[in-house]
Coordinates of C-alpha atoms in Angstrom, one line a residue:
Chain A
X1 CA 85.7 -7.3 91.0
X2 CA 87.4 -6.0 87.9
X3 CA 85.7 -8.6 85.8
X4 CA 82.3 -7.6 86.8
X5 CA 82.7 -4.0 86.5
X6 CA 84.1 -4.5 82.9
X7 CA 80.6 -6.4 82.7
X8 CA 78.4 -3.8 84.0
X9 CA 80.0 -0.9 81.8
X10 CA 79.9 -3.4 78.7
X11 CA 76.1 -3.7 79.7
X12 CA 75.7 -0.6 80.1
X13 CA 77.6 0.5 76.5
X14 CA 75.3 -1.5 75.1
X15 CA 72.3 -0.3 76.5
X16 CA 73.1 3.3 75.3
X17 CA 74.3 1.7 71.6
X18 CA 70.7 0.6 71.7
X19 CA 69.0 3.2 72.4
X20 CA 71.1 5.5 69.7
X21 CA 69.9 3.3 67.4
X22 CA 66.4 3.5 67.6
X23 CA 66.9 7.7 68.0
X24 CA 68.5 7.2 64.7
X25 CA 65.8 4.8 63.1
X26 CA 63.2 7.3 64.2
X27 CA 64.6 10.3 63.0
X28 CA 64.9 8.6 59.4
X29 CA 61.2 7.6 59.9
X30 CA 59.6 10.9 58.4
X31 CA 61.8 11.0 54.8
X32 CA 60.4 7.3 54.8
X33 CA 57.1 8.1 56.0
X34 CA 56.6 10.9 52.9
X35 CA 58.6 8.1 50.3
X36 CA 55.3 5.9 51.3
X37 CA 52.5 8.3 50.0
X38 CA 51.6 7.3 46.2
X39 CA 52.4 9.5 43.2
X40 CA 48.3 11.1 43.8
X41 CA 49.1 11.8 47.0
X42 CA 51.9 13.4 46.8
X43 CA 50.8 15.5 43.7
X44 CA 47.7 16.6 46.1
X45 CA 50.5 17.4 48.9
X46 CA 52.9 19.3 46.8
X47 CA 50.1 21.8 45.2
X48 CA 48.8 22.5 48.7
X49 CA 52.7 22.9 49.7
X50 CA 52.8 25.1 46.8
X51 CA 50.6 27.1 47.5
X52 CA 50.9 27.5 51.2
X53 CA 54.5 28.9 50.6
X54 CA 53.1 31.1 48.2
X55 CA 50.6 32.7 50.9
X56 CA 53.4 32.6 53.4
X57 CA 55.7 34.9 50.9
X58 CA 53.1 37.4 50.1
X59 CA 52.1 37.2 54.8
X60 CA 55.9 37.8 54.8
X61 CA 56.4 40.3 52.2
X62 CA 53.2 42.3 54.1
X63 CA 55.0 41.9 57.3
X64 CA 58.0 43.5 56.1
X65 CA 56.4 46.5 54.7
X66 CA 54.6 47.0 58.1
X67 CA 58.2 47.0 59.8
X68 CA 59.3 49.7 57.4
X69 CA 56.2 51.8 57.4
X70 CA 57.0 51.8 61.9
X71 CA 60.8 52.4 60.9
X72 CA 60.0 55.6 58.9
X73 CA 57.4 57.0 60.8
X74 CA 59.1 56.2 64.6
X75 CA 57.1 54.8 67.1
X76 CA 55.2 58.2 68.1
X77 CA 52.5 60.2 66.4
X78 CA 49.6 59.7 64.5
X79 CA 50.8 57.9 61.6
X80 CA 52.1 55.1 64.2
X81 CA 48.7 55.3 65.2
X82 CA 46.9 54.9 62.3
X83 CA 49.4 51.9 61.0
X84 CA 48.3 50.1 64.3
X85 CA 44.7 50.6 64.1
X86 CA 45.2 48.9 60.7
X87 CA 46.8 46.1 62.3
X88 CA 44.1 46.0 65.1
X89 CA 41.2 45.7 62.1
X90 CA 43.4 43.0 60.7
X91 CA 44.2 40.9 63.2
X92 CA 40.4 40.9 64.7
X93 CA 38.9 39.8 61.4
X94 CA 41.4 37.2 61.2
X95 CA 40.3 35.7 64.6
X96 CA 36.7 36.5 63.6
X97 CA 35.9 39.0 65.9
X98 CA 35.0 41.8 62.8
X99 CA 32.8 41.0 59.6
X100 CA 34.3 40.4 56.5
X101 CA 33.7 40.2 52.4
X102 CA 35.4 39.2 49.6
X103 CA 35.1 37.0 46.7
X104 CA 34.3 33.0 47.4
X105 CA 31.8 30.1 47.5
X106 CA 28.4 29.9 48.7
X107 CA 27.4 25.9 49.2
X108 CA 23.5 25.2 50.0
X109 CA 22.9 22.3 52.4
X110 CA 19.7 20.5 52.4
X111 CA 19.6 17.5 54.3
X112 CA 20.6 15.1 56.8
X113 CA 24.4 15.9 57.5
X114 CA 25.8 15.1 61.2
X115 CA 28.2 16.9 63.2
X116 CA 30.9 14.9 61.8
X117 CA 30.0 15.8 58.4
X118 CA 29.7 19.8 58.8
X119 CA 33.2 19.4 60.5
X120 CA 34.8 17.6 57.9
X121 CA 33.1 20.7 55.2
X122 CA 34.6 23.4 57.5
X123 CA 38.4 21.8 58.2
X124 CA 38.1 21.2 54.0
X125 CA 37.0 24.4 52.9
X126 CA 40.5 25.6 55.8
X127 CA 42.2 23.5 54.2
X128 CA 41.4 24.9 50.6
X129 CA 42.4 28.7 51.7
X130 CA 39.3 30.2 53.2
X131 CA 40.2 32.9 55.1
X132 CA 36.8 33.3 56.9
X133 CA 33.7 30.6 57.0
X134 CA 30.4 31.2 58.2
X135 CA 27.2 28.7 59.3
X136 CA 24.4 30.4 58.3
X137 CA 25.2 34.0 60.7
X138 CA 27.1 31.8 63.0
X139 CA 31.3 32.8 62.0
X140 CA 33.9 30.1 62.5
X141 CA 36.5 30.9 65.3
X142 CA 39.3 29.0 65.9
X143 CA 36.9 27.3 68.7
X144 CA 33.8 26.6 66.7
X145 CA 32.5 22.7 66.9
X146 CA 29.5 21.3 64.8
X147 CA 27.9 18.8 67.6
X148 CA 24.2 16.9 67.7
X149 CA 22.0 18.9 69.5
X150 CA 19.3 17.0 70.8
X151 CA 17.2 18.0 68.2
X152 CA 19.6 19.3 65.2
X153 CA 22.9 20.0 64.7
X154 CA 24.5 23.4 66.4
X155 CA 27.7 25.4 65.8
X156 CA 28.9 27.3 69.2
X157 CA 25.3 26.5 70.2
X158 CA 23.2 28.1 67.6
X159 CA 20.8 25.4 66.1
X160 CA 21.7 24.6 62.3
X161 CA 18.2 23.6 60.0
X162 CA 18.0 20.9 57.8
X163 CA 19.0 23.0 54.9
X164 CA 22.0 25.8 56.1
X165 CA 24.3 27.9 54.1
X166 CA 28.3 27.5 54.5
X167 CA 29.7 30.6 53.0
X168 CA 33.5 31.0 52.6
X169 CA 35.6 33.9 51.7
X170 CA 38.6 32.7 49.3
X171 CA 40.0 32.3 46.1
X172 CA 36.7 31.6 44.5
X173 CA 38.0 28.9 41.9
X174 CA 40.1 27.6 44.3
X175 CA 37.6 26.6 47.2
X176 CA 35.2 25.5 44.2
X177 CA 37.8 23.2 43.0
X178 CA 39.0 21.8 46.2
X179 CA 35.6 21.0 47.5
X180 CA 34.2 19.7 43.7
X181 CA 37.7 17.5 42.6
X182 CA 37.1 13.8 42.2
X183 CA 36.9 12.4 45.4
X184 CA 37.0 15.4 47.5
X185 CA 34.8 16.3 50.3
X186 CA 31.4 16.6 48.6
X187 CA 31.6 13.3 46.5
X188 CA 32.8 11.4 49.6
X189 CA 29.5 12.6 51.7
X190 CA 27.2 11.9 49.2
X191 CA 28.3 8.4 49.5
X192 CA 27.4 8.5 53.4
X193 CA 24.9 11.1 54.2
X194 CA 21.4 11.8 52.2
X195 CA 21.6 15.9 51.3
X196 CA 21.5 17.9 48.3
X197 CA 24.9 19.9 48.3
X198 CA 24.9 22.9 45.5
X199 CA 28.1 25.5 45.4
X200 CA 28.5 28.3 43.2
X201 CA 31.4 31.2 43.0
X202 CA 30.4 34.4 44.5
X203 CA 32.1 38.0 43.8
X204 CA 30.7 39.0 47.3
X205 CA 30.1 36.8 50.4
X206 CA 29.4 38.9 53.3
X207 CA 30.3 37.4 57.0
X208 CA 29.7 38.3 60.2
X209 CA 31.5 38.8 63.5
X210 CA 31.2 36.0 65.7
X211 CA 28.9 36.1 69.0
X212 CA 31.2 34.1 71.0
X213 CA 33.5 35.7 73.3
X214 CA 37.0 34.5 72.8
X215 CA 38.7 36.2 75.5
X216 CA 39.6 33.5 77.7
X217 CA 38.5 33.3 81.1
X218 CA 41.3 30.5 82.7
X219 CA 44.2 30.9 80.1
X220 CA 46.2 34.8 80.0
X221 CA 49.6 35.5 77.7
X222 CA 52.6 34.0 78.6
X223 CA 55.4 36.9 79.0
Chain B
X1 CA 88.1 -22.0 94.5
X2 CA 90.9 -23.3 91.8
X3 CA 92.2 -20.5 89.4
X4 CA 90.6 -22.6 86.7
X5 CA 87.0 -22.7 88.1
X6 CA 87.8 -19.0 88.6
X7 CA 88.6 -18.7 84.9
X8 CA 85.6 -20.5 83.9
X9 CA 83.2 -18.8 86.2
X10 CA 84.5 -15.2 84.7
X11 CA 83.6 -16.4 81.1
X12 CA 80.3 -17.6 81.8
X13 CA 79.6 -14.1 83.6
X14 CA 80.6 -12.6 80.5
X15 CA 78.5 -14.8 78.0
X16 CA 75.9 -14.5 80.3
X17 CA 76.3 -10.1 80.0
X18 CA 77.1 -10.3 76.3
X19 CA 73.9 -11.9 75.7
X20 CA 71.6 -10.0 78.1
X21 CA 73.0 -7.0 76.1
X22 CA 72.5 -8.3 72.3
X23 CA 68.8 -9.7 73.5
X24 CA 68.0 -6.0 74.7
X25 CA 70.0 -4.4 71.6
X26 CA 67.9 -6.9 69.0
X27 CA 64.8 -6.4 71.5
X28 CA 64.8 -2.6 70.9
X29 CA 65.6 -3.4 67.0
X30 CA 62.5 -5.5 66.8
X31 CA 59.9 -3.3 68.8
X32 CA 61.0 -0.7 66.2
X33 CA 61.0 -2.5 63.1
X34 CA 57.8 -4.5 64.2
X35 CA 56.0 -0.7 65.2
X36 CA 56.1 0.1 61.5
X37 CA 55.3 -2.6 59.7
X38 CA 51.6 -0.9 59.8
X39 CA 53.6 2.1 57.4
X40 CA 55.6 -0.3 55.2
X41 CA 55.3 0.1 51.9
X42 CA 57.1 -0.4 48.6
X43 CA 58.5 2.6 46.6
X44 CA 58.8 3.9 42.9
X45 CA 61.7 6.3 41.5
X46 CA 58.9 9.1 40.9
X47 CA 57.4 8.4 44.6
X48 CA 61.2 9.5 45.7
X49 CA 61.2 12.1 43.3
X50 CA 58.0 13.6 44.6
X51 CA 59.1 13.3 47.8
X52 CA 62.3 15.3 47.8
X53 CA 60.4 17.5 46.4
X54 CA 57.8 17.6 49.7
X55 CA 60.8 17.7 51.8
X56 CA 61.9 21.2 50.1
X57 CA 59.1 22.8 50.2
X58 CA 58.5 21.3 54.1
X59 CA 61.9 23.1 54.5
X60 CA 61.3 26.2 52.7
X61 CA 57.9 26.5 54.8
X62 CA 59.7 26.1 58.1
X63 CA 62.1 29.1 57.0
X64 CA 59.5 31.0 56.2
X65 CA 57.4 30.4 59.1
X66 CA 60.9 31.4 61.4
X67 CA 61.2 34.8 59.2
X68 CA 57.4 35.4 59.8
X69 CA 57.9 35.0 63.6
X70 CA 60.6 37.2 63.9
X71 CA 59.3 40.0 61.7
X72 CA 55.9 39.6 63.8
X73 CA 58.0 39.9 66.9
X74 CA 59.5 43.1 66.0
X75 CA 56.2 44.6 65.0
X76 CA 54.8 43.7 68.1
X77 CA 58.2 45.4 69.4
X78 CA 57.6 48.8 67.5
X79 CA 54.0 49.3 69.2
X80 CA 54.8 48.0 72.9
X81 CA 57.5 50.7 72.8
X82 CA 55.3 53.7 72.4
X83 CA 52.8 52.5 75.0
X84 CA 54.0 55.4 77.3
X85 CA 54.1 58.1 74.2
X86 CA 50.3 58.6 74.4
X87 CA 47.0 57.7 75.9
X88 CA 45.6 56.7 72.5
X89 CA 48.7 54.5 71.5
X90 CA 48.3 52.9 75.0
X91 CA 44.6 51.8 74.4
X92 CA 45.0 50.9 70.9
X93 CA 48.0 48.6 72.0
X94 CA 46.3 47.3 75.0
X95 CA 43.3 46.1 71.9
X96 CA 45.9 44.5 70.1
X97 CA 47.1 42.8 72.6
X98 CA 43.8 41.4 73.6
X99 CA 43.2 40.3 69.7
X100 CA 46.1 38.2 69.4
X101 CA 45.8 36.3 72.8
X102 CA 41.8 36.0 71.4
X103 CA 43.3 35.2 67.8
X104 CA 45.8 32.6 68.8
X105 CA 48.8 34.9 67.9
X106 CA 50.5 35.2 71.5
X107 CA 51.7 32.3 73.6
X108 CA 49.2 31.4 76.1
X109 CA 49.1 29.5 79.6
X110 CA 46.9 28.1 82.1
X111 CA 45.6 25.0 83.8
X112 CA 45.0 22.1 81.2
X113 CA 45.2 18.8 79.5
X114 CA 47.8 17.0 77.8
X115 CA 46.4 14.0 75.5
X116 CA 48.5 11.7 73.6
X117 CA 47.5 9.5 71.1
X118 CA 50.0 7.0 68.8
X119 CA 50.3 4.1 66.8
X120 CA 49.1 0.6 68.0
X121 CA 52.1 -1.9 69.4
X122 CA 50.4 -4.9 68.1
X123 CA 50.8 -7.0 65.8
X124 CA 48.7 -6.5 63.2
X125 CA 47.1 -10.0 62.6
X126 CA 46.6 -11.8 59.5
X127 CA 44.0 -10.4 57.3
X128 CA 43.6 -7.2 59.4
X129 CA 44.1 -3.6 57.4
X130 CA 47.0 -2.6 59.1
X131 CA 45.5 1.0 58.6
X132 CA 43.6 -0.3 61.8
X133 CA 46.5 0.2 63.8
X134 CA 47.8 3.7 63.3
X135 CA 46.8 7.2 64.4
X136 CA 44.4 8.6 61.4
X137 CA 43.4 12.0 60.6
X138 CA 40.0 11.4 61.8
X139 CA 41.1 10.5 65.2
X140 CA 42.9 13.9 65.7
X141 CA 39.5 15.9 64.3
X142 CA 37.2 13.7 66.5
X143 CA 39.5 14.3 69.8
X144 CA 39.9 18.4 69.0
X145 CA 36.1 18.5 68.3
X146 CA 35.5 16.6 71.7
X147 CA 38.2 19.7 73.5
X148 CA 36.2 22.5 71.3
X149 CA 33.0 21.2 72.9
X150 CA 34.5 20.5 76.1
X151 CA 35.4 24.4 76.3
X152 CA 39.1 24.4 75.8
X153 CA 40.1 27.9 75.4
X154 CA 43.4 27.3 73.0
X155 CA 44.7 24.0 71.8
X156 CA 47.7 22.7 70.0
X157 CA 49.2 19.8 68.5
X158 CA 52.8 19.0 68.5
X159 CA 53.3 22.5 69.1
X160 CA 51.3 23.5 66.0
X161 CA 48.7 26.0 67.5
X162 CA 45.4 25.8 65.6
X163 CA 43.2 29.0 64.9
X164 CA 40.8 30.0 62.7
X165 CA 42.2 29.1 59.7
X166 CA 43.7 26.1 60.8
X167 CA 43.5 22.8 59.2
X168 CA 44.0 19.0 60.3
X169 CA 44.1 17.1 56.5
X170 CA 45.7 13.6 56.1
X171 CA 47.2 12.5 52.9
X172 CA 47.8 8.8 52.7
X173 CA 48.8 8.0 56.2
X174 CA 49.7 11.1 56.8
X175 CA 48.8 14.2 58.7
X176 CA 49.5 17.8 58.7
X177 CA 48.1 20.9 60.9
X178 CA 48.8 23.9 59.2
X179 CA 50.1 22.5 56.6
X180 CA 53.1 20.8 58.6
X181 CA 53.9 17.3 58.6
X182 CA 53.4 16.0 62.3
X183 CA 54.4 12.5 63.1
X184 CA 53.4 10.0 66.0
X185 CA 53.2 10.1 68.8
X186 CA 50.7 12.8 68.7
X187 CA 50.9 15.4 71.6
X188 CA 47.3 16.9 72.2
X189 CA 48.3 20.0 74.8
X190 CA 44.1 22.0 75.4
X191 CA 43.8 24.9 78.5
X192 CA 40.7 25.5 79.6
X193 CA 38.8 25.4 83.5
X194 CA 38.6 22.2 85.5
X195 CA 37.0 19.1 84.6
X196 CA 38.2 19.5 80.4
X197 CA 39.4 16.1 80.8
X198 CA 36.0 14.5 82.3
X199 CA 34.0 16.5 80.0
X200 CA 36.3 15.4 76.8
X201 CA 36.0 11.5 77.7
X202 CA 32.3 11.8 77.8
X203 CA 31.6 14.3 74.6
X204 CA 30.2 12.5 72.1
X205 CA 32.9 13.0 69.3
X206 CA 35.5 11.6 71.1
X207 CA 33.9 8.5 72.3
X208 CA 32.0 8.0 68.7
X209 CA 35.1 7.1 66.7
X210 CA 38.6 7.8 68.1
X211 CA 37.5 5.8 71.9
X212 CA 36.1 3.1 70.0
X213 CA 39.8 2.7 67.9
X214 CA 41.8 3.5 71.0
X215 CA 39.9 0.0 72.3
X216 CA 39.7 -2.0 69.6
X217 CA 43.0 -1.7 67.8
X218 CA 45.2 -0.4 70.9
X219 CA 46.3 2.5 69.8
X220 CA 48.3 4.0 72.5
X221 CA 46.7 6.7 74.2
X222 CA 47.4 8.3 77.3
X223 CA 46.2 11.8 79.4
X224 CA 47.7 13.9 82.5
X225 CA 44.9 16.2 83.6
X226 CA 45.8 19.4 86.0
X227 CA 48.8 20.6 84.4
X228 CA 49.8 24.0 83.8
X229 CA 50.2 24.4 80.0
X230 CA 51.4 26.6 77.6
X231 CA 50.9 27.0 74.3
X232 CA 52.8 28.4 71.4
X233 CA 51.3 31.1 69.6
X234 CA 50.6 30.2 65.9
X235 CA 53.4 31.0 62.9
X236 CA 51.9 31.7 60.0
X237 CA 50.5 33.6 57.4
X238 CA 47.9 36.2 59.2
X239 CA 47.5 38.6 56.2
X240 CA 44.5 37.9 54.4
X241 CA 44.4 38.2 50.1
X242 CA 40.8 37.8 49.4
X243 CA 38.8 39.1 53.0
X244 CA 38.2 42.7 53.3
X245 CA 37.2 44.0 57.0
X246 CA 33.8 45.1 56.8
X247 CA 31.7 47.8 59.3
X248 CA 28.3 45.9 58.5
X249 CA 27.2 43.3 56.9
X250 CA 24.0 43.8 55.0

C-alpha cells in the first residue's frame, strides 16, 4: 500500500512539474515572439510605440490639470460646472457623438473598393492617429462596419458611391505619411482593387456627428 | 506470494509510473515546442536590440495607461460627488455618464458572446507556409467586422476594449489593439441582444476569410453564446491634439 501511494504522489509530482513547465515556456513566449519580428518591423513598431507614449503623456498630463482645476475650485459652483461641461464636449466628440475640425487628410475614392478594403483604410488611418474619420457624412463610431450592400458598399447602413470621400482629422503629415509609406495601405490596394486613390493635407476638415445612436439598448455600466 | 516476487512486482509498478510520468512530462514538452514551430525563427543582435527596446516602451505604455486610469477615476470621483450640490451638476453628470458608457469609457455588462480564436495544433506539412497555421491580423478584423454588423453593442479583445479610435494592426506575426501586444489565444468577449452569435456565423465577413482558415488550417476556434459579459472600459489617451469640437459643420 505504501509502495503505491509513493507511486501515485510521484505521478502526481510529475504531472504538476509538467504543467509548471509549459506555464513557464509560455510566459517566455512574448519576449521571443517580439525577438522574431525583422529589423523593418520592429523599426515600424517602435515609431508607432513612440509615438503612442508620446500621446499618452500629453492625455496624462491633460488629465492631471483637470484633477487640479476640481481640487481648486471644490466640487460645487459654477466653475465645477463649467470644467464638466468641458469634459462633457470632450468626451462626446471623442465617441463621435459632436462634430469636429481640425487639421488632416482628405483621400478621394473612385472605384471598385469592397467592404474589406474601406475597413482596412479606416483601422489604418486609427492606426496612424486620427482622432475622428468620416465616410462621406457618415462619422466613424467605435461600432461602424463597411459591409456589401446589395447594391454598394454601406457604412452603418448609409450607401457609399463608387467614388466617396474618407476624411480624417490628425496630424496632417503624419496620416499622409502613414497611409503614402512604401508598402502601406494605399500601395497594397492598388495591387488588389481597381480605384483611383488621391490624398492631400488639409488645414480644415470638418466632420459630423454620427446618426447612429450608441446608447445601448441590452448592455448598462457595470457599478 | 514470495518476498522476491513481491520485490519484483513493486519495481515493475514503479517503472511502469516513472514512465507514464516522463511520457506525459515529454508529451506536454512536445505539444508546446511542436505549437510554435509555426513562430520559429532565427535572430540577429540588432533584432534583440530592437526588441528590448519594444519591451520598454510596452512597459512604459502599461504604466502609463494605469496612471491614466487612476487619474480618470478620480475625475470621475470629483463630479459624482457634487451630484446632490445642484440640479444643473446633477444633469450635466447624469450626460457624462451616458457619454462614456456610449464612448467606451465605463465598464459595461450584459448578455453576450465569447469567441476564441488561436493557433493551429497541426503540423504544418512540408511545403506549407507555416503562416497558414497561426491567428493573423486579418482574422481578428474580419471576426470584429462580422460582431459590428451583427449589432454588438461594445466588444473587446483580451480585455483591450476597442472605441473609436481603436486599432487592430499586425506587425510580422504579430498583433496589437491599441497599440498593445496581445498574444494567442485570442479572447473575443461582444454584448449585444440575442441571436449575436447566429447572426455573426452567417455575416458575410466572418465566413469570407477567417471561417474559411478556421477550416482549412484548423485554427482553433471556439464560442459560448448566452453568457453575461462584461467589459472593461478602455485605458487610454481620450484627449484629442488636433480635433476641435464644433457647433456645425458647414
Amino acid at each position: 500500500m505504501r509502495g503505491r501511494a509513493a507511486q501515485y504522489s510521484f505521478v502526481a509530482v510529475a504531472m504538476v512539474i509538467g504543467l509548471l513547465a509549459v506555464g513557464q515556456l509560455r510566459s517566455q513566449s512574448r519576449p521571443a515572439e517580439v525577438t522574431r519580428l525583422s529589423a523593418q518591423e520592429l523599426s515600424v513598431l517602435i515609431e508607432t510605440l513612440t509615438q503612442r507614449n508620446r500621446e499618452l503623456r500629453t492625455g496624462l498630463a491633460d488629465i492631471r490639470e483637470q484633477v487640479r482645476e476640481y481640487t481648486l475650485l471644490g466640487s460645487q459652483g459654477q466653475s465645477a460646472i463649467d470644467v464638466s461641461r468641458e469634459d462633457l464636449r470632450r468626451i462626446t466628440a471623442f465617441a463621435a457623438l459632436a462634430p469636429v475640425e481640425g487639421q488632416g487628410i482628405v483621400m478621394i475614392v473612385d472605384g471598385d473598393l469592397d467592404a474589406i478594403a474601406l475597413n482596412d483604410l479606416i483601422n489604418e488611418l486609427r492606426n496612424a492617429g486620427a482622432e475622428a474619420i468620416a465616410v462621406d457624412e457618415v462619422r466613424i463610431t467605435a461600432r461602424s462596419v463597411a459591409i456589401q450592400g446589395a447594391l454598394s458598399l454601406q457604412v452603418d447602413g448609409v450607401a457609399i458611391a463608387k467614388r466617396f470621400s474618407l476624411r480624417a482629422v490628425g496630424s496632417p503629415e503624419g496620416l499622409l505619411a502613414a497611409v503614402e509609406r512604401p508598402g502601406g495601405i494605399i500601395s497594397q490596394l492598388k495591387l488588389f482593387v481597381s480605384a483611383t486613390i488621391q490624398v492631400r493635407q488639409s488645414e480644415s476638415v470638418q466632420l459630423p456627428a454620427t446618426a447612429m445612436s450608441l446608447a445601448p439598448t441590452v448592455g448598462e455600466a457595470a457599478e | 506470494m514470495t518476498l522476491r516476487s513481491a520485490r519484483a512486482g513493486l519495481r515493475w509498478g514503479w517503472a511502469v509510473s516513472m514512465g507514464a510520468a516522463l511520457a506525459l512530462i515529454g508529451f506536454v514538452g512536445y505539444a508546446q515546442w511542436n505549437g510554435s514551430l509555426a513562430r520559429a525563427q532565427f535572430t540577429t543582435s540588432v533584432q534583440q536590440a530592437g526588441a528590448r527596446a519594444v519591451l520598454n516602451f510596452e512597459q512604459e505604455q502599461a504604466e502609463l495607461r494605469e496612471q491614466i486610469g487612476a487619474a480618470e477615476a478620480e475625475v470621475q470621483r470629483f463630479q459624482e460627488s457634487s451630484t446632490t450640490s445642484s440640479a444643473a451638476l446633477a444633469e450635466l453628470n447624469s450626460q457624462l455618464a451616458a457619454a462614456r458608457l456610449a464612448a467606451g469609457l465605463t465598464r459595461m455588462r450584459g448578455p453576450g458572446v465569447v469567441i476564441e480564436i488561436a493557433d493551429s495544433n497541426r503540423v504544418v506539412p512540408a511545403g506549407e507556409n507555416p503562416a497558414n497555421f497561426i491567428v493573423l491580423v486579418d482574422d481578428l478584423r474580419d471576426i470584429v467586422a462580422a460582431l459590428w454588423a451583427s449589432g454588438a453593442e461594445g466588444i473587446a479583445i483580451n480585455g483591450e476594449r476597442l472605441v473609436a479610435t481603436s486599432s487592430i494592426y499586425g506587425v510580422g506575426a504579430s498583433v496589437l489593439v491599441n497599440t498593445a501586444f496581445l498574444s494567442p489565444p485570442f479572447r473575443v468577449e461582444a454584448i449585444g441582444s440575442d441571436g449575436l452569435l447566429d447572426r455573426f456565423l452567417l455575416d458575410a465577413a466572418f465566413r469570407g476569410r477567417v471561417g474559411q482558415r478556421v477550416d482549412l488550417f484548423a485554427l482553433e476556434f471556439a464560442t459560448a453564446p448566452g453568457l453575461e459579459i462584461e467589459l472593461p472600459a478602455f485605458i487610454g489617451n481620450t484627449r484629442f491634439r488636433w480635433a476641435v469640437p464644433s457647433e456645425q459643420v458647414q
